[in-house]
CSV table of C-alpha atoms in Angstrom, one decimal:
chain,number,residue,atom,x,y,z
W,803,UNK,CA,0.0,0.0,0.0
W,804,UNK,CA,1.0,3.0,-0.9
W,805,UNK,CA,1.6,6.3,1.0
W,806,UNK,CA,-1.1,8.8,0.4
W,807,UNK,CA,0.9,12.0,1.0
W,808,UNK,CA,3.6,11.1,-0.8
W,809,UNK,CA,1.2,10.0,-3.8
W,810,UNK,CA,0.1,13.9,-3.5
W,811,UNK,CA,3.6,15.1,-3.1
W,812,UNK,CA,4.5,13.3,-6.2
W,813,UNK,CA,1.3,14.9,-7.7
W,814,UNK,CA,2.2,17.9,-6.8
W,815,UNK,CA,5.6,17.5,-8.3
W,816,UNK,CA,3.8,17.4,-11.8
W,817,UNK,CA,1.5,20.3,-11.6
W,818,UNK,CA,4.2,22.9,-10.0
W,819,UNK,CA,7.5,21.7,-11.8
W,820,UNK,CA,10.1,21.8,-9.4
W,821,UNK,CA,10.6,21.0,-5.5
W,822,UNK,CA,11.0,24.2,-4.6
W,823,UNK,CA,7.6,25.2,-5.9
W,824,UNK,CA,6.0,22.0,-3.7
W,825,UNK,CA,8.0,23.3,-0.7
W,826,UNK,CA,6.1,26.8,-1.2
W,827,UNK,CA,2.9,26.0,-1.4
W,828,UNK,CA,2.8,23.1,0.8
W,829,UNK,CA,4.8,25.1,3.5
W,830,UNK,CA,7.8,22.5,3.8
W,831,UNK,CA,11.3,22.6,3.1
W,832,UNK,CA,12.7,21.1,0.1
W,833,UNK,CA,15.1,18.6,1.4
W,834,UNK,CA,11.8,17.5,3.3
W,835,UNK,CA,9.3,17.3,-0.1
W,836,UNK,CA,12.8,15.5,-2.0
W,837,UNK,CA,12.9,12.8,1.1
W,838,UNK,CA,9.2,11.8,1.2
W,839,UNK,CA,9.4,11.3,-2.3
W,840,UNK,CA,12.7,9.1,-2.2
W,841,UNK,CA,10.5,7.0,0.5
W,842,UNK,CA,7.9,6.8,-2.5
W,843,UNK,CA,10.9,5.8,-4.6
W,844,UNK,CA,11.5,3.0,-2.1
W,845,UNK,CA,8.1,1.6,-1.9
W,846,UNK,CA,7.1,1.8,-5.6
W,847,UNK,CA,10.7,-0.3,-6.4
W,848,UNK,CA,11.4,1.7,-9.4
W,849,UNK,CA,13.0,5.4,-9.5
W,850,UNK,CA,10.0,7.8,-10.2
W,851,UNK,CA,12.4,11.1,-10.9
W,852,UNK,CA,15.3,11.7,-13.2
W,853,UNK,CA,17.5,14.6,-13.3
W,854,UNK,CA,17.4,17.2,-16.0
W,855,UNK,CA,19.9,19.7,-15.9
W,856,UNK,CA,19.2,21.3,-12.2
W,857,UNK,CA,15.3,20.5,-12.2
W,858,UNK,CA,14.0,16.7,-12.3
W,859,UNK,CA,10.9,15.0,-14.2
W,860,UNK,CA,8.5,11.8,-13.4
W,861,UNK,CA,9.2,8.8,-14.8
W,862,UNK,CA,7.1,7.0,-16.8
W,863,UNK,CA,6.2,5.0,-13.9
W,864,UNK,CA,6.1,8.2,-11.9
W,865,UNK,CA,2.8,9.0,-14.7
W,866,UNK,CA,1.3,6.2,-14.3
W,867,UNK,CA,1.4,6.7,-10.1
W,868,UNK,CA,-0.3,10.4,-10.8
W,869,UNK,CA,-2.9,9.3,-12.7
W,870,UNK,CA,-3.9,7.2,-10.3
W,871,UNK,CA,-3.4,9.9,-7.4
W,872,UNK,CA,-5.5,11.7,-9.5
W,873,UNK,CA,-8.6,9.0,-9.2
W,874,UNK,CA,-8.2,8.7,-5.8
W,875,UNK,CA,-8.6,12.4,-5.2
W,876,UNK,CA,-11.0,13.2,-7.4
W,877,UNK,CA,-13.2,10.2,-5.5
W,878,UNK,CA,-12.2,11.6,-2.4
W,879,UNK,CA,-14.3,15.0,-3.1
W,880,UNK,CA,-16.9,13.1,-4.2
W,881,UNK,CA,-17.1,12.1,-0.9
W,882,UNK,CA,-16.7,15.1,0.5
W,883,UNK,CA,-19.6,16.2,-1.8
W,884,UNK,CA,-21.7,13.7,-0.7
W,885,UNK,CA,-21.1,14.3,3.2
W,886,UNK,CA,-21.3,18.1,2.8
W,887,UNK,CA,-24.9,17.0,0.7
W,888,UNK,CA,-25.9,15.1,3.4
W,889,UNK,CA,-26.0,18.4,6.1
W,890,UNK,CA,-28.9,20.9,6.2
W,891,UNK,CA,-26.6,23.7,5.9
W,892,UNK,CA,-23.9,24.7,3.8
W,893,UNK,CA,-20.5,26.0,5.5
W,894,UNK,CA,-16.8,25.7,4.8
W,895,UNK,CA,-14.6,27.9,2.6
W,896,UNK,CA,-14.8,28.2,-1.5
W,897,UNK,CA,-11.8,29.5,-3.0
W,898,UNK,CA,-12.8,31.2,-6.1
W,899,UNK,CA,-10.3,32.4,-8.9
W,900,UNK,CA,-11.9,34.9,-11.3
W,901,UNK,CA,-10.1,37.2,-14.0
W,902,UNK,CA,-11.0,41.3,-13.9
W,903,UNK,CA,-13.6,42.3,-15.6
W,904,UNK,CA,-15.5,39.0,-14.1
W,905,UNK,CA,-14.6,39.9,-10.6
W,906,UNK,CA,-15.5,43.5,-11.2
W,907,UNK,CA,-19.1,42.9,-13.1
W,908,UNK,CA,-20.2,39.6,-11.7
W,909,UNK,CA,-18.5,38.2,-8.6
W,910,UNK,CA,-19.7,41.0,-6.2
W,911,UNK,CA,-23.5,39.9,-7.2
W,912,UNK,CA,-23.0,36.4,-6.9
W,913,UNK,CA,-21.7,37.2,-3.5
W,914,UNK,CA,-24.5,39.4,-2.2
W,915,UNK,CA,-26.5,36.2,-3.4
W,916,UNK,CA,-24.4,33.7,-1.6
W,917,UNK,CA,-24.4,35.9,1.6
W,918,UNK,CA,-28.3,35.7,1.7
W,919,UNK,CA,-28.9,31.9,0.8
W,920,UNK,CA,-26.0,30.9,2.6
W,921,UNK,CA,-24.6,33.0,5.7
W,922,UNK,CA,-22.5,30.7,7.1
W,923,UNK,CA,-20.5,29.6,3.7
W,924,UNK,CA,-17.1,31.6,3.6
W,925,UNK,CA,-15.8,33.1,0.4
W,926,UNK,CA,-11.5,33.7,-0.5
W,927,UNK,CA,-11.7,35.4,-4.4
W,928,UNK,CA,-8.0,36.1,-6.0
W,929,UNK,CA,-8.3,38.3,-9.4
W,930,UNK,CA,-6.2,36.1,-11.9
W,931,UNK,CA,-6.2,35.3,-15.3
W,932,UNK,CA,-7.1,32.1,-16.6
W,933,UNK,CA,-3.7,31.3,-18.1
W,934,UNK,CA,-2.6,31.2,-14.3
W,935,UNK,CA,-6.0,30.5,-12.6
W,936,UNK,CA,-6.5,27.2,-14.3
W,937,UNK,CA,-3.4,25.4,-13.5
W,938,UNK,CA,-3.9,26.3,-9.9
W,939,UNK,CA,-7.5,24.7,-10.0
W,940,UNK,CA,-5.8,21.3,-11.2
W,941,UNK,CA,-3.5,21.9,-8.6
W,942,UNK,CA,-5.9,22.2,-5.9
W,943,UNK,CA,-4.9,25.7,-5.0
W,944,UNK,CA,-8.9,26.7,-6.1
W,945,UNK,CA,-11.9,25.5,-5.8
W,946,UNK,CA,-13.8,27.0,-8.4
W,947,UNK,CA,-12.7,29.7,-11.7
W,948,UNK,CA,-14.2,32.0,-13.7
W,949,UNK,CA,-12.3,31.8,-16.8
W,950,UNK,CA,-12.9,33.6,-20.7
W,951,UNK,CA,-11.9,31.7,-23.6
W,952,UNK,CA,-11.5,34.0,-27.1
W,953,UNK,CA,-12.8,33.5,-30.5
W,954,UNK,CA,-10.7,30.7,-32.3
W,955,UNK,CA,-8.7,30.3,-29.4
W,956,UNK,CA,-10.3,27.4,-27.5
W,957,UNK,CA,-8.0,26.5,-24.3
W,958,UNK,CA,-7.1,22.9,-23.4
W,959,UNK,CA,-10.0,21.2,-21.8
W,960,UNK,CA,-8.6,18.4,-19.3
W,961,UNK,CA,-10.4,15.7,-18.2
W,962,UNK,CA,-10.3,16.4,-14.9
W,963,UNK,CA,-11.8,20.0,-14.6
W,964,UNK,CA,-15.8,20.6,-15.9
W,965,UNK,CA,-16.8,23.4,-17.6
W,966,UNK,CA,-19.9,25.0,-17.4
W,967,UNK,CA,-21.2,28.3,-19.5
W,968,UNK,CA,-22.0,31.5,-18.2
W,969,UNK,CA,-22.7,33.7,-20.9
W,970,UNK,CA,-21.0,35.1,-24.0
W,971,UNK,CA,-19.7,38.6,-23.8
W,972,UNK,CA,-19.7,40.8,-26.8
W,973,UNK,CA,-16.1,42.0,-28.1
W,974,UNK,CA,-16.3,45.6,-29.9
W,975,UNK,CA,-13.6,48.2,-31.4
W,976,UNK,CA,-13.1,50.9,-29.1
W,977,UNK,CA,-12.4,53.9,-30.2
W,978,UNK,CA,-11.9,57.5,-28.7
W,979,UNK,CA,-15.0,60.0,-29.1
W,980,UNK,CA,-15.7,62.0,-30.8
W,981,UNK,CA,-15.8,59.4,-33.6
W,982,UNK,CA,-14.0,60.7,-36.7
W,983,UNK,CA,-14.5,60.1,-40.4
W,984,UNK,CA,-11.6,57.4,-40.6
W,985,UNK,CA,-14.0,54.8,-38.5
W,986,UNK,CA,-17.6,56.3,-38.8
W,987,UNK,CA,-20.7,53.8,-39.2
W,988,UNK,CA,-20.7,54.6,-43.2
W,989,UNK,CA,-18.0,52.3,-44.0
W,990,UNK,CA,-18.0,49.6,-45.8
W,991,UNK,CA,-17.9,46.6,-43.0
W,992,UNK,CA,-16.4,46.0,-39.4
W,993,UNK,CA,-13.4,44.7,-41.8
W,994,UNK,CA,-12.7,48.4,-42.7
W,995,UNK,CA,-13.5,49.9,-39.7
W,996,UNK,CA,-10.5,47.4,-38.0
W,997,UNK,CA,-8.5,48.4,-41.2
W,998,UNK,CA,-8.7,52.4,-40.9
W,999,UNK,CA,-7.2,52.1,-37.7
W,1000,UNK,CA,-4.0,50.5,-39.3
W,1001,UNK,CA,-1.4,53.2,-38.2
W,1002,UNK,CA,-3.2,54.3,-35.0
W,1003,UNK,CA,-1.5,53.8,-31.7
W,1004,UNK,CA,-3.0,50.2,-29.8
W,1005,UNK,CA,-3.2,48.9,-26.5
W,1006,UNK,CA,-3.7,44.9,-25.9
W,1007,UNK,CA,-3.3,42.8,-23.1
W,1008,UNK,CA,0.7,41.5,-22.8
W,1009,UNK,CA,1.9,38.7,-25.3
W,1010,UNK,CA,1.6,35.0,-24.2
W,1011,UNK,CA,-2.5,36.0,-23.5
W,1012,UNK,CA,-5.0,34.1,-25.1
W,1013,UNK,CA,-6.7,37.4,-25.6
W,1014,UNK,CA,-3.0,39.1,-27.2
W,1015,UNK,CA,-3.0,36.2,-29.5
W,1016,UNK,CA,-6.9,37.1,-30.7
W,1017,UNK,CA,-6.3,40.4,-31.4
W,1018,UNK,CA,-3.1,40.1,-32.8
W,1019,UNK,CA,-4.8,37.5,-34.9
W,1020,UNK,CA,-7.7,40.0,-35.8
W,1021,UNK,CA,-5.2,42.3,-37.0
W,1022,UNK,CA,-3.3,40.9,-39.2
W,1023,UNK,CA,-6.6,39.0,-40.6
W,1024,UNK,CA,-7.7,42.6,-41.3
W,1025,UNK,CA,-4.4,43.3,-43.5
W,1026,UNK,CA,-2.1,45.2,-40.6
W,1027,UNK,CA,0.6,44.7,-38.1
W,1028,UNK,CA,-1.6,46.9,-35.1
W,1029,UNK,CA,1.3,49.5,-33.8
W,1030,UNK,CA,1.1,48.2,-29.9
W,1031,UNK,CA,2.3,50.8,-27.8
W,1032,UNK,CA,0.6,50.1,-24.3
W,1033,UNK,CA,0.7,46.6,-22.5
W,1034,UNK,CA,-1.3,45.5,-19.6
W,1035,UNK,CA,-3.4,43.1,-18.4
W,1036,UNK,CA,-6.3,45.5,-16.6
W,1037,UNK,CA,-8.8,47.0,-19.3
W,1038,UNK,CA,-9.9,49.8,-17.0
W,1039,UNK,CA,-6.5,50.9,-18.2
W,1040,UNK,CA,-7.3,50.1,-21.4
W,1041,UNK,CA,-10.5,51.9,-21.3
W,1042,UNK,CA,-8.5,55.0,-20.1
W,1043,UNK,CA,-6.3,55.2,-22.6
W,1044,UNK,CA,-8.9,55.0,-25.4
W,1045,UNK,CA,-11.0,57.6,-23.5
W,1046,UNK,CA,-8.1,60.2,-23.2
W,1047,UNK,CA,-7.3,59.4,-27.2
W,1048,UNK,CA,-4.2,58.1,-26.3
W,1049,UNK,CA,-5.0,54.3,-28.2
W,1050,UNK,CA,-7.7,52.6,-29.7
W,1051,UNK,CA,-9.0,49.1,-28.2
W,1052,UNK,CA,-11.2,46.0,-28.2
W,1053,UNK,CA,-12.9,45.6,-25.4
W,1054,UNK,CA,-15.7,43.6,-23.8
W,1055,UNK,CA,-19.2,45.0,-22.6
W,1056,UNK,CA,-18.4,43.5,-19.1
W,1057,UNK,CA,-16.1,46.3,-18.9
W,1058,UNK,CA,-19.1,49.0,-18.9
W,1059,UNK,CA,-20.4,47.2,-15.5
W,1060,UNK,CA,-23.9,48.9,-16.8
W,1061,UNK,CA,-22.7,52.7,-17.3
W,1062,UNK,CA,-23.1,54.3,-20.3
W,1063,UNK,CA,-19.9,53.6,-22.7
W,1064,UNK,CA,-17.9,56.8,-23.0
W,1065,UNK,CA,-16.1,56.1,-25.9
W,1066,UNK,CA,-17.2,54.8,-29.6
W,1067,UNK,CA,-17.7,51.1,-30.2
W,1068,UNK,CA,-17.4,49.7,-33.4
W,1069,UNK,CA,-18.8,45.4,-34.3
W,1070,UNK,CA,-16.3,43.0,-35.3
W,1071,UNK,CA,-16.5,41.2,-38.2
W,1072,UNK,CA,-18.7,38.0,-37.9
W,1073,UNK,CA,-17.7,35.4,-35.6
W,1074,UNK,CA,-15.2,37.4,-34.0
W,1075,UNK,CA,-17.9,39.3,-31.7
W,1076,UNK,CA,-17.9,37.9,-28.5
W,1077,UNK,CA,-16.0,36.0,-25.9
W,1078,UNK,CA,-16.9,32.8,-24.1
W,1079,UNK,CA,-17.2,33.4,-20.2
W,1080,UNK,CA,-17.3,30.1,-18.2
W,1081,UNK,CA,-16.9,28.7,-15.1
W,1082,UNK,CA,-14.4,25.3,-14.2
W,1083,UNK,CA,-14.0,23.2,-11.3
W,1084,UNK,CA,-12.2,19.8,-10.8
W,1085,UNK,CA,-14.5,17.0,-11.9
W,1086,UNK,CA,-14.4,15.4,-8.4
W,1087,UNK,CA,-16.0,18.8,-7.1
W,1088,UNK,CA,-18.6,19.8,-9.8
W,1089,UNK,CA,-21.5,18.0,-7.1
W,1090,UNK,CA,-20.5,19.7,-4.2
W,1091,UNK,CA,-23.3,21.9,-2.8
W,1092,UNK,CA,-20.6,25.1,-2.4
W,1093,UNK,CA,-19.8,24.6,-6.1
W,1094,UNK,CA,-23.3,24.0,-6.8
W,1095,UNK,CA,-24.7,27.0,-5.2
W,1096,UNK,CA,-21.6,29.5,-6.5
W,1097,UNK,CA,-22.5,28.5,-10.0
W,1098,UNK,CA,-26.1,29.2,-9.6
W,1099,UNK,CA,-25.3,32.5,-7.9
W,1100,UNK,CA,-22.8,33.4,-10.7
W,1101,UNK,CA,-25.4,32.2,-13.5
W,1102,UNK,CA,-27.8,34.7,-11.8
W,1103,UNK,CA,-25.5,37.4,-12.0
W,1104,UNK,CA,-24.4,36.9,-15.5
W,1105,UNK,CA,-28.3,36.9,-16.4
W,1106,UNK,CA,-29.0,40.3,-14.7
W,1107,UNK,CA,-29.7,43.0,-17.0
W,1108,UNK,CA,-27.1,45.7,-17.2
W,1109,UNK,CA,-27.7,48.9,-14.7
């Protein structure tokens, strides 16, 4: 029989990359997280790490060990799930994970909504992106996230997490107002509109985003390099920027949190002209009455007219 925790050290291993990053966020040292997992070593019978440069990897044996850690966990929530199911009232904690413009628009509603149906549940939210936000669910560091996913840019979907939809969020050209003649509503198509704004000054989300690699990709599609001159990842900046004329944008209506938009908004060409906004939690999870009642609360909130 193997050792439990050292299973979940091993799994760990494989979701935060290096012993150092297991110490961290386990709260151990390293020499202790690399000697529980030379134990493991010693009951398995075959090595589970090799060395690569100064970092290690699993073994192929190591895999198969994680997968099966995996199982176990996941049927260990289950349980949990069930037991927490099986109480007339709901309490614990619910980490949730949600990226800006969610946690500015719809997390505070959801909240008001879980504070009235359920008092004694307690909420932790972090603002992070889903490029970062997801990997922490797998690794246990969240319970639930609110995630985006781009036109033609689906995101990896692993087995273990379940997705659920919240709603799709328009995507429009933002421009500064007054609108001029270069992108007013006479012109030919949204096509044109992207394409007059060719050798203005941009501002997009840093590279490596799934939403930097959309409009980058919207760009070019529309026959132009876009001239990015501002980088960062919070669209109230964004918004600024375009509403002091110092860059045109794309942004999403969950930005407007229901005020009236005080710049120009432009459609993008078909099938471009919204984003996905979704909710994910680890399979083992999805049944737990916490999750349950979060997604219903966020679902609520997503559906609530603008205002």
């Amino acid at each position: 029989m193997f050792d439990l925790h050292r299973l979940r050290l091993l799994r760990e291993l494989k979701h935060r990359g290096t012993l150092a990053a297991v110490a961290t966020a386990l709260s151990y040292s390293p020499s202790s997280v690399s000697q529980q997992l030379s134990q493991l070593e010693t009951e398995v019978g075959v090595p589970l790490l090799e060395p690569i440069g100064r970092r290690v990897r699993l073994t192929p044996q190591a895999e198969i060990l994680v997968a099966h850690t995996e199982a176990v966990l996941a049927r260990l929530e289950r349980a949990e799930a069930d037991i927490a199911t099986s109480l007339s009232g709901l309490t614990g904690t619910l980490r949730i994970a949600s990226f800006q413009t969610a946690a500015l628009a719809l997390v505070p509603t959801a909240l008001t909504l879980l504070r009235e149906e359920h008092p004694a549940l307690r909420v932790h939210v972090t603002q992070a992106e889903p490029e970062a936000a997801l990997p922490a669910l797998l690794a246990r560091d969240f319970d639930l996230v609110v995630a985006e996913e781009y036109p033609g840019d689906p995101g990896p979907r692993p087995a273990e997490l379940h997705q659920e939809d919240l709603r799709q969020d328009p995507l429009r050209l933002a421009l500064p107002a007054p609108p001029d003649e270069a992108a007013s509503p006479h012109m030919s198509g949204a096509r044109s509109a992207l394409l007059a704004c060719a050798e203005r000054p941009w501002v997009m989300e840093p590279h490596g985003s799934a939403a930097r690699r959309w409009a980058t990709t919207l760009c070019r599609t529309a026959g132009f390099e876009p001239d990015v001159r501002f980088e960062s990842t919070d669209l109230l900046l964004h918004l600024r920027l375009v509403e002091q004329g110092h860059a045109v944008a794309l942004l999403p209506d969950l930005v407007w949190g229901g005020r009236r938009p005080a710049v120009r908004l432009v459609p993008l060409p078909r099938g471009q002209r919204a984003r996905r906004l979704f909710t994910a939690v680890r399979a083992g999870r999805s049944t737990h009455p916490a999750v349950l009642a979060c997604r219903q609360a966020l679902r609520q909130a997503a559906d609530m007219p603008a205002g």
